[in-house]
Amino acid sequence: MFLVEIEKIVQGGFGLGRIEGKVIFIPYTIPGETVRVEKTIPKKDYELAHTYKILRPSPNRIPPLCPYFPLCGGCQFQHMAYDTERAIKEEMFKETLRRMTGISGVTVNLVHSSPMAYRNRVRFHSRKGHLGFKTAKATRVVPIDRCIVCVEEVNRFLEDIRNERVQMGSRGEVTVFGYGGNYFWKEGIREVTVELLGKQVSFPIESFFQSNVTLLEHLIRSHILPLQASRILELYGGVGTFGVFLTEHCSHYTMVEEYPLSVEYARKNLGGRGVKVVQARVERWIPQAGSFDTVVLDPPRNGLSAPVREFLKRKAPRKILYISCNPVTFARDLKSFLSEGYKFDSITLYDFYPRTTHLEVVCQLERR
Ligand SMILES: C[S@@+](CC[C@H](N)C(=O)[O-])C[C@H]1O[C@@H](n2cnc3c(N)ncnc32)[C@H](O)[C@@H]1O
């Protein structure tokens, strides 16, 4: 048995403490808490708490509002006040930046909206016909009746499945998008049209679309609308969500996206003179790229591949707007841009996924 004080929260949402100098990770804790650890799982460089009790809880600890927490692996931060979660996320991000790039003292702003009923897009897993989320270790599905972070339309979908008003079939997982009074899914209405700052964007349920429409509008207003450029290249453009706005602010716009269905919708959403939508894997397309003064990037979690980083070094656009859903790969890519002489004023974090460890990062870089 050991007494451990939680020093900070690290990637994955674990509290970090020490036992005789050796790092121990304890889930669902808060910095400053004292924890009695009874049993640990030894790993190569650290211990993982298996059985433990919070002896001195943080004043920022709250009773979880969700009855499925922490068995359901969807959320990691339901046990703390939301302002504590935001402070922790900001600190986790700054630490990642320090560790990966060596830079500190950066201005970081965190933008948030409600931590409840915010999530439009979600993937459920099925267990014996009942829908739910996987456990943290992804070993089984926790069936749920309601999810408090999902919008009401998504919860209506769960209710309709439960009451057999709609049939899911034998499918193991299902993606649902709740918006504007309806829910959208593969066996029902498959095409979604979302209004963003007065403009309509359509997409099929199979395509990627951001999960938090409220904050997406905020991001577009603050970072996409102010972009003034002549020739814009957007890589990983999806269904053209940002393109709908970017095309209005430049004379030439090229977007590259690999998923054919998203490209089909991007062509419908964008259109117009001086607009080119290319269906290709970015890595395969770059040898034929022209010149651009501004590049907008929104890659998947693994960030930019080495050939794409090399391509950007060679092309040296004046401005790069980098939107990332992974602070670790963002920091790696930022380091590469900084070594090429790019500068930035600040970094904005969008809390697209309250109660989870995930964050959206936005940074505008310029050659000055
Ligand atoms: C994070 S999403 C961003 C989409 C879009 N910016 C949005 O906000 O809706 C990443 C997109 O990149 C596409 N993608 C992933 N890897 C790619 C690659 N190597 N080349 C081209 N597109 C890729 C995915 O299909 C997905 O649409």
Short mmCIF file of C-alpha atoms and ligand atoms in Angstrom, two decimals:
data_model
loop_
_atom_site.label_atom_id
_atom_site.label_comp_id
_atom_site.label_asym_id
_atom_site.label_seq_id
_atom_site.Cartn_x
_atom_site.Cartn_y
_atom_site.Cartn_z
CA MET A 1 0.00 0.00 0.00
CA PHE A 2 1.32 3.46 -0.95
CA LEU A 3 0.17 7.05 -0.49
CA VAL A 4 0.50 9.00 -3.74
CA GLU A 5 0.00 12.70 -4.45
CA ILE A 6 -1.23 13.53 -7.95
CA GLU A 7 1.14 16.00 -9.59
CA LYS A 8 -0.54 16.53 -12.94
CA ILE A 9 -2.73 14.95 -15.62
CA VAL A 10 -1.02 13.48 -18.67
CA GLN A 11 -2.09 12.31 -22.15
CA GLY A 12 -4.90 9.78 -21.88
CA GLY A 13 -6.29 11.62 -18.83
CA PHE A 14 -4.25 9.71 -16.22
CA GLY A 15 -3.11 11.36 -12.99
CA LEU A 16 0.66 11.15 -12.55
CA GLY A 17 2.19 10.48 -9.13
CA ARG A 18 5.30 8.76 -7.80
CA ILE A 19 6.06 5.74 -5.64
CA GLU A 20 9.64 5.92 -4.36
CA GLY A 21 10.57 7.99 -7.42
CA LYS A 22 8.90 5.63 -9.92
CA VAL A 23 6.05 7.11 -11.94
CA ILE A 24 2.58 5.74 -11.30
CA PHE A 25 -0.50 6.53 -13.40
CA ILE A 26 -3.88 6.67 -11.67
CA PRO A 27 -7.06 7.21 -13.71
CA TYR A 28 -9.93 9.54 -12.76
CA THR A 29 -7.88 11.68 -10.37
CA ILE A 30 -7.19 15.43 -10.09
CA PRO A 31 -3.91 17.27 -9.33
CA GLY A 32 -3.40 17.78 -5.58
CA GLU A 33 -5.39 14.68 -4.58
CA THR A 34 -3.92 12.12 -2.20
CA VAL A 35 -4.59 8.54 -3.25
CA ARG A 36 -4.04 5.28 -1.38
CA VAL A 37 -2.88 2.74 -3.93
CA GLU A 38 -3.43 -0.85 -2.90
CA LYS A 39 -2.53 -2.83 -5.99
CA THR A 40 -0.58 -1.86 -9.10
CA ILE A 41 0.14 -3.36 -12.49
CA PRO A 42 3.90 -3.09 -13.05
CA LYS A 43 4.97 -1.90 -16.52
CA LYS A 44 8.50 -1.45 -17.87
CA ASP A 45 9.00 2.21 -16.89
CA TYR A 46 6.00 2.90 -14.66
CA GLU A 47 3.27 1.41 -12.50
CA LEU A 48 -0.43 1.52 -13.30
CA ALA A 49 -2.81 1.77 -10.35
CA HIS A 50 -5.22 -1.16 -10.25
CA THR A 51 -6.96 -0.82 -6.88
CA TYR A 52 -6.96 2.56 -5.17
CA LYS A 53 -8.97 4.93 -2.99
CA ILE A 54 -9.04 8.74 -3.05
CA LEU A 55 -8.10 9.74 0.54
CA ARG A 56 -8.03 13.51 0.13
CA PRO A 57 -10.27 14.59 -2.77
CA SER A 58 -9.69 17.84 -4.64
CA PRO A 59 -12.20 20.66 -3.96
CA ASN A 60 -12.70 20.55 -7.75
CA ARG A 61 -14.01 16.98 -7.68
CA ILE A 62 -17.74 16.67 -8.45
CA PRO A 63 -20.15 13.72 -8.42
CA PRO A 64 -20.31 12.60 -12.07
CA LEU A 65 -23.58 13.61 -13.73
CA CYS A 66 -23.34 10.57 -15.97
CA PRO A 67 -24.48 7.26 -14.40
CA TYR A 68 -22.23 5.25 -16.76
CA PHE A 69 -18.99 7.00 -15.76
CA PRO A 70 -16.30 5.67 -15.44
CA LEU A 71 -17.35 2.24 -16.72
CA CYS A 72 -18.15 3.75 -20.13
CA GLY A 73 -14.88 4.68 -21.84
CA GLY A 74 -16.37 7.59 -23.80
CA CYS A 75 -15.44 10.27 -21.21
CA GLN A 76 -12.43 10.66 -18.94
CA PHE A 77 -13.21 13.91 -17.07
CA GLN A 78 -16.76 13.59 -15.70
CA HIS A 79 -15.38 13.62 -12.13
CA MET A 80 -14.20 17.26 -12.15
CA ALA A 81 -15.70 20.75 -12.51
CA TYR A 82 -15.61 21.90 -16.12
CA ASP A 83 -13.35 24.92 -15.42
CA THR A 84 -10.86 22.53 -13.80
CA GLU A 85 -10.97 20.34 -16.90
CA ARG A 86 -10.25 23.34 -19.13
CA ALA A 87 -7.29 24.43 -16.98
CA ILE A 88 -5.94 20.84 -17.08
CA LYS A 89 -6.32 20.60 -20.86
CA GLU A 90 -4.50 23.89 -21.36
CA GLU A 91 -1.66 22.73 -19.11
CA MET A 92 -1.48 19.30 -20.82
CA PHE A 93 -1.23 21.03 -24.18
CA LYS A 94 1.52 23.44 -23.02
CA GLU A 95 3.47 20.54 -21.57
CA THR A 96 3.21 18.58 -24.85
CA LEU A 97 4.46 21.67 -26.69
CA ARG A 98 7.38 22.12 -24.24
CA ARG A 99 8.34 18.46 -24.45
CA MET A 100 8.14 18.16 -28.23
CA THR A 101 9.35 21.58 -29.41
CA GLY A 102 11.22 23.02 -26.41
CA ILE A 103 9.13 26.20 -26.57
CA SER A 104 7.32 27.72 -23.60
CA GLY A 105 5.65 31.03 -22.79
CA VAL A 106 3.30 30.62 -25.76
CA THR A 107 -0.04 32.45 -25.70
CA VAL A 108 -2.72 29.75 -25.65
CA ASN A 109 -6.43 30.58 -25.69
CA LEU A 110 -9.01 27.91 -24.99
CA VAL A 111 -12.46 28.41 -26.52
CA HIS A 112 -15.37 26.41 -25.15
CA SER A 113 -19.15 26.16 -25.13
CA SER A 114 -21.43 23.91 -23.10
CA PRO A 115 -19.94 20.65 -21.73
CA MET A 116 -23.40 19.05 -21.98
CA ALA A 117 -25.51 18.10 -25.02
CA TYR A 118 -22.82 19.35 -27.42
CA ARG A 119 -21.98 16.31 -29.49
CA ASN A 120 -23.64 16.03 -32.91
CA ARG A 121 -21.70 13.11 -34.33
CA VAL A 122 -21.11 9.87 -32.49
CA ARG A 123 -20.36 6.21 -33.16
CA PHE A 124 -22.18 3.63 -31.07
CA HIS A 125 -21.33 -0.04 -30.71
CA SER A 126 -23.93 -2.70 -30.36
CA ARG A 127 -24.22 -5.46 -27.79
CA LYS A 128 -27.08 -7.91 -28.12
CA GLY A 129 -29.11 -5.25 -29.92
CA HIS A 130 -28.45 -2.59 -27.23
CA LEU A 131 -26.27 0.38 -28.16
CA GLY A 132 -23.46 1.84 -26.12
CA PHE A 133 -19.80 2.81 -25.94
CA LYS A 134 -16.75 0.66 -25.36
CA THR A 135 -15.04 0.50 -21.97
CA ALA A 136 -11.74 2.37 -21.54
CA LYS A 137 -9.83 -0.82 -22.38
CA ALA A 138 -12.19 -1.44 -25.32
CA THR A 139 -12.78 -4.99 -24.08
CA ARG A 140 -16.58 -4.75 -24.04
CA VAL A 141 -19.55 -2.51 -24.80
CA VAL A 142 -21.36 -0.62 -22.01
CA PRO A 143 -25.03 -0.36 -23.07
CA ILE A 144 -26.49 3.10 -22.48
CA ASP A 145 -29.98 4.61 -22.58
CA ARG A 146 -28.87 8.26 -22.79
CA CYS A 147 -25.61 10.10 -23.27
CA ILE A 148 -25.46 13.50 -21.54
CA VAL A 149 -22.79 14.90 -23.86
CA CYS A 150 -24.79 14.06 -27.00
CA VAL A 151 -27.38 16.39 -28.52
CA GLU A 152 -31.04 15.54 -27.95
CA GLU A 153 -31.51 14.21 -31.51
CA VAL A 154 -28.84 11.53 -30.87
CA ASN A 155 -30.59 10.52 -27.65
CA ARG A 156 -33.86 10.27 -29.55
CA PHE A 157 -32.12 7.83 -31.90
CA LEU A 158 -31.11 5.67 -28.89
CA GLU A 159 -34.69 5.77 -27.63
CA ASP A 160 -36.11 4.81 -31.05
CA ILE A 161 -33.72 1.85 -31.30
CA ARG A 162 -34.64 0.74 -27.78
CA ASN A 163 -38.37 0.96 -28.49
CA GLU A 164 -37.86 -0.77 -31.85
CA ARG A 165 -39.30 2.21 -33.73
CA VAL A 166 -36.29 1.81 -36.03
CA GLN A 167 -34.29 -1.36 -36.75
CA MET A 168 -30.53 -1.50 -36.75
CA GLY A 169 -30.03 -5.00 -38.13
CA SER A 170 -26.96 -7.02 -37.25
CA ARG A 171 -24.44 -4.19 -37.72
CA GLY A 172 -21.75 -4.02 -34.99
CA GLU A 173 -21.44 -0.24 -34.95
CA VAL A 174 -23.37 2.76 -36.17
CA THR A 175 -22.54 6.43 -36.78
CA VAL A 176 -25.29 8.92 -35.96
CA PHE A 177 -25.41 12.66 -36.59
CA GLY A 178 -28.00 14.67 -34.69
CA TYR A 179 -28.89 18.11 -35.99
CA GLY A 180 -31.84 20.45 -36.64
CA GLY A 181 -34.45 18.21 -35.02
CA ASN A 182 -33.45 15.04 -36.94
CA TYR A 183 -31.04 12.20 -36.58
CA PHE A 184 -29.15 10.90 -39.59
CA TRP A 185 -27.77 7.38 -40.02
CA LYS A 186 -27.08 4.74 -42.61
CA GLU A 187 -30.44 2.98 -42.39
CA GLY A 188 -32.48 6.19 -42.24
CA ILE A 189 -31.89 9.71 -43.61
CA ARG A 190 -28.31 9.49 -44.89
CA GLU A 191 -27.67 12.98 -46.18
CA VAL A 192 -27.16 15.81 -43.69
CA THR A 193 -27.35 19.53 -44.45
CA VAL A 194 -25.86 21.80 -41.81
CA GLU A 195 -26.12 25.58 -41.77
CA LEU A 196 -22.86 27.26 -40.82
CA LEU A 197 -22.86 31.05 -40.49
CA GLY A 198 -25.76 31.23 -42.95
CA LYS A 199 -24.23 28.85 -45.53
CA GLN A 200 -25.38 25.31 -46.21
CA VAL A 201 -22.96 22.37 -46.26
CA SER A 202 -24.21 18.88 -47.20
CA PHE A 203 -22.54 15.58 -46.51
CA PRO A 204 -23.37 11.88 -46.43
CA ILE A 205 -23.33 10.11 -43.06
CA GLU A 206 -20.31 8.03 -44.22
CA SER A 207 -18.10 11.13 -44.61
CA PHE A 208 -16.08 12.84 -41.95
CA PHE A 209 -17.76 15.88 -40.41
CA GLN A 210 -16.82 17.77 -37.24
CA SER A 211 -18.67 16.62 -34.10
CA ASN A 212 -19.35 19.98 -32.45
CA VAL A 213 -21.27 22.27 -34.79
CA THR A 214 -21.48 25.16 -32.28
CA LEU A 215 -17.70 25.42 -31.88
CA LEU A 216 -17.11 24.68 -35.57
CA GLU A 217 -18.96 27.92 -36.40
CA HIS A 218 -16.79 29.74 -33.88
CA LEU A 219 -13.62 28.31 -35.46
CA ILE A 220 -14.75 29.34 -38.95
CA ARG A 221 -15.64 32.86 -37.81
CA SER A 222 -12.32 33.38 -36.00
CA HIS A 223 -9.83 31.61 -38.28
CA ILE A 224 -11.28 30.87 -41.71
CA LEU A 225 -13.23 34.07 -42.51
CA PRO A 226 -10.31 36.44 -41.77
CA LEU A 227 -7.96 34.59 -44.18
CA GLN A 228 -7.21 36.89 -47.11
CA ALA A 229 -5.19 35.25 -49.87
CA SER A 230 -4.84 35.06 -53.61
CA ARG A 231 -4.15 31.35 -54.14
CA ILE A 232 -5.29 28.92 -51.45
CA LEU A 233 -4.48 25.22 -51.24
CA GLU A 234 -6.51 23.18 -48.76
CA LEU A 235 -5.23 19.68 -47.98
CA TYR A 236 -7.50 17.08 -46.30
CA GLY A 237 -10.55 19.19 -47.26
CA GLY A 238 -13.32 16.63 -46.51
CA VAL A 239 -16.69 17.72 -47.90
CA GLY A 240 -15.50 21.32 -48.30
CA THR A 241 -16.63 22.64 -44.91
CA PHE A 242 -13.88 25.28 -44.79
CA GLY A 243 -13.75 25.56 -48.58
CA VAL A 244 -17.30 26.98 -48.65
CA PHE A 245 -15.87 30.07 -46.94
CA LEU A 246 -12.31 30.03 -48.33
CA THR A 247 -13.45 30.12 -51.96
CA GLU A 248 -15.02 33.53 -51.32
CA HIS A 249 -11.75 35.07 -50.21
CA CYS A 250 -9.35 34.14 -53.00
CA SER A 251 -9.05 34.03 -56.78
CA HIS A 252 -7.81 30.40 -56.96
CA TYR A 253 -8.71 27.60 -54.60
CA THR A 254 -7.57 23.97 -54.81
CA MET A 255 -8.72 21.31 -52.39
CA VAL A 256 -7.33 17.77 -52.05
CA GLU A 257 -9.21 14.93 -50.35
CA GLU A 258 -8.85 11.16 -50.77
CA TYR A 259 -12.33 9.84 -49.91
CA PRO A 260 -14.37 9.77 -53.16
CA LEU A 261 -17.78 10.31 -51.51
CA SER A 262 -16.50 13.39 -49.65
CA VAL A 263 -15.05 14.72 -52.91
CA GLU A 264 -18.41 14.23 -54.64
CA TYR A 265 -20.08 16.35 -51.96
CA ALA A 266 -17.25 18.91 -51.86
CA ARG A 267 -17.82 19.48 -55.59
CA LYS A 268 -21.52 20.08 -54.89
CA ASN A 269 -20.83 22.30 -51.86
CA LEU A 270 -18.18 24.42 -53.58
CA GLY A 271 -18.44 24.80 -57.37
CA GLY A 272 -17.74 28.18 -58.94
CA ARG A 273 -14.94 29.78 -60.93
CA GLY A 274 -11.32 29.30 -59.88
CA VAL A 275 -12.25 26.28 -57.72
CA LYS A 276 -10.58 22.90 -58.19
CA VAL A 277 -11.44 19.84 -56.09
CA VAL A 278 -9.00 16.96 -56.50
CA GLN A 279 -9.71 13.39 -55.43
CA ALA A 280 -6.32 11.99 -54.45
CA ARG A 281 -4.16 10.97 -51.59
CA VAL A 282 -2.21 14.14 -50.69
CA GLU A 283 1.12 12.29 -50.91
CA ARG A 284 0.37 11.17 -54.47
CA TRP A 285 -0.90 14.56 -55.61
CA ILE A 286 1.91 16.83 -54.36
CA PRO A 287 4.34 16.26 -57.28
CA GLN A 288 1.90 18.08 -59.58
CA ALA A 289 1.09 20.99 -57.23
CA GLY A 290 1.35 24.57 -58.52
CA SER A 291 2.19 27.53 -56.28
CA PHE A 292 0.07 28.88 -53.47
CA ASP A 293 0.43 31.77 -51.04
CA THR A 294 -1.73 30.15 -48.33
CA VAL A 295 -2.16 26.52 -47.31
CA VAL A 296 -4.92 25.25 -45.01
CA LEU A 297 -4.28 21.88 -43.37
CA ASP A 298 -6.66 19.71 -41.34
CA PRO A 299 -5.07 16.24 -41.33
CA PRO A 300 -6.30 13.16 -39.43
CA ARG A 301 -4.81 12.25 -36.03
CA ASN A 302 -1.45 11.10 -37.38
CA GLY A 303 -0.76 14.62 -38.68
CA LEU A 304 1.40 15.36 -41.71
CA SER A 305 3.47 12.58 -43.23
CA ALA A 306 7.17 13.25 -43.93
CA PRO A 307 6.58 13.78 -47.71
CA VAL A 308 3.90 16.40 -46.96
CA ARG A 309 6.21 18.22 -44.51
CA GLU A 310 8.95 18.14 -47.18
CA PHE A 311 6.51 19.45 -49.81
CA LEU A 312 5.55 22.40 -47.59
CA LYS A 313 9.22 23.18 -46.95
CA ARG A 314 9.86 23.26 -50.70
CA LYS A 315 6.80 25.32 -51.60
CA ALA A 316 7.29 27.70 -48.67
CA PRO A 317 3.81 29.30 -48.74
CA ARG A 318 3.62 32.68 -46.99
CA LYS A 319 0.84 31.52 -44.65
CA ILE A 320 -0.16 28.15 -43.20
CA LEU A 321 -3.34 27.61 -41.20
CA TYR A 322 -2.95 24.33 -39.34
CA ILE A 323 -6.03 22.72 -37.76
CA SER A 324 -5.26 19.57 -35.78
CA CYS A 325 -7.14 17.07 -33.65
CA ASN A 326 -3.97 15.71 -32.04
CA PRO A 327 -1.69 17.94 -29.90
CA VAL A 328 1.21 15.45 -30.17
CA THR A 329 1.42 15.32 -33.98
CA PHE A 330 0.60 19.05 -34.10
CA ALA A 331 3.66 19.79 -31.92
CA ARG A 332 5.86 17.56 -34.10
CA ASP A 333 4.71 19.34 -37.28
CA LEU A 334 4.95 22.79 -35.66
CA LYS A 335 8.60 22.09 -34.85
CA SER A 336 9.25 21.42 -38.53
CA PHE A 337 7.55 24.73 -39.56
CA LEU A 338 9.45 26.72 -36.94
CA SER A 339 12.76 25.32 -38.22
CA GLU A 340 11.82 26.74 -41.65
CA GLY A 341 11.43 30.25 -40.23
CA TYR A 342 7.65 30.36 -39.72
CA LYS A 343 6.36 32.43 -36.80
CA PHE A 344 3.04 32.47 -34.97
CA ASP A 345 1.40 34.82 -32.46
CA SER A 346 -0.81 32.42 -30.52
CA ILE A 347 -2.43 29.02 -30.51
CA THR A 348 -6.16 28.51 -30.04
CA LEU A 349 -7.54 25.35 -28.47
CA TYR A 350 -11.16 24.51 -29.17
CA ASP A 351 -12.75 22.24 -26.61
CA PHE A 352 -14.72 20.31 -29.22
CA TYR A 353 -15.04 17.31 -26.87
CA PRO A 354 -15.71 18.38 -23.25
CA ARG A 355 -15.39 15.59 -20.64
CA THR A 356 -12.88 13.77 -22.85
CA THR A 357 -9.13 14.35 -23.24
CA HIS A 358 -9.53 15.42 -26.89
CA LEU A 359 -8.90 18.93 -28.21
CA GLU A 360 -8.85 20.74 -31.54
CA VAL A 361 -5.77 22.93 -32.07
CA VAL A 362 -5.63 25.90 -34.47
CA CYS A 363 -2.50 27.85 -35.33
CA GLN A 364 -1.73 30.35 -38.08
CA LEU A 365 1.90 30.45 -39.14
CA GLU A 366 3.53 33.09 -41.31
CA ARG A 367 6.87 33.76 -42.91
CA ARG A 368 7.61 37.33 -41.85
C1 LIG B 1 -9.85 15.70 -39.91
S1 LIG B 1 -10.68 15.44 -41.42
C2 LIG B 1 -10.90 17.09 -41.97
C3 LIG B 1 -11.94 17.31 -43.00
C4 LIG B 1 -12.41 18.75 -43.20
N1 LIG B 1 -11.35 19.71 -43.08
C5 LIG B 1 -13.54 19.08 -42.24
O1 LIG B 1 -13.33 19.83 -41.29
O2 LIG B 1 -14.65 18.56 -42.45
C6 LIG B 1 -9.40 14.78 -42.41
C7 LIG B 1 -9.80 14.48 -43.83
O3 LIG B 1 -8.63 14.07 -44.53
C8 LIG B 1 -8.91 12.96 -45.37
N2 LIG B 1 -7.62 12.27 -45.51
C9 LIG B 1 -6.96 11.52 -44.59
N3 LIG B 1 -5.74 11.15 -45.04
C10 LIG B 1 -5.61 11.69 -46.29
C11 LIG B 1 -4.58 11.69 -47.26
N4 LIG B 1 -3.42 11.07 -47.04
N5 LIG B 1 -4.80 12.33 -48.43
C12 LIG B 1 -5.98 12.97 -48.66
N6 LIG B 1 -6.98 13.03 -47.77
C13 LIG B 1 -6.81 12.40 -46.59
C14 LIG B 1 -10.01 12.20 -44.65
O4 LIG B 1 -10.77 11.45 -45.58
C15 LIG B 1 -10.80 13.36 -44.01
O5 LIG B 1 -11.82 13.79 -44.86
#
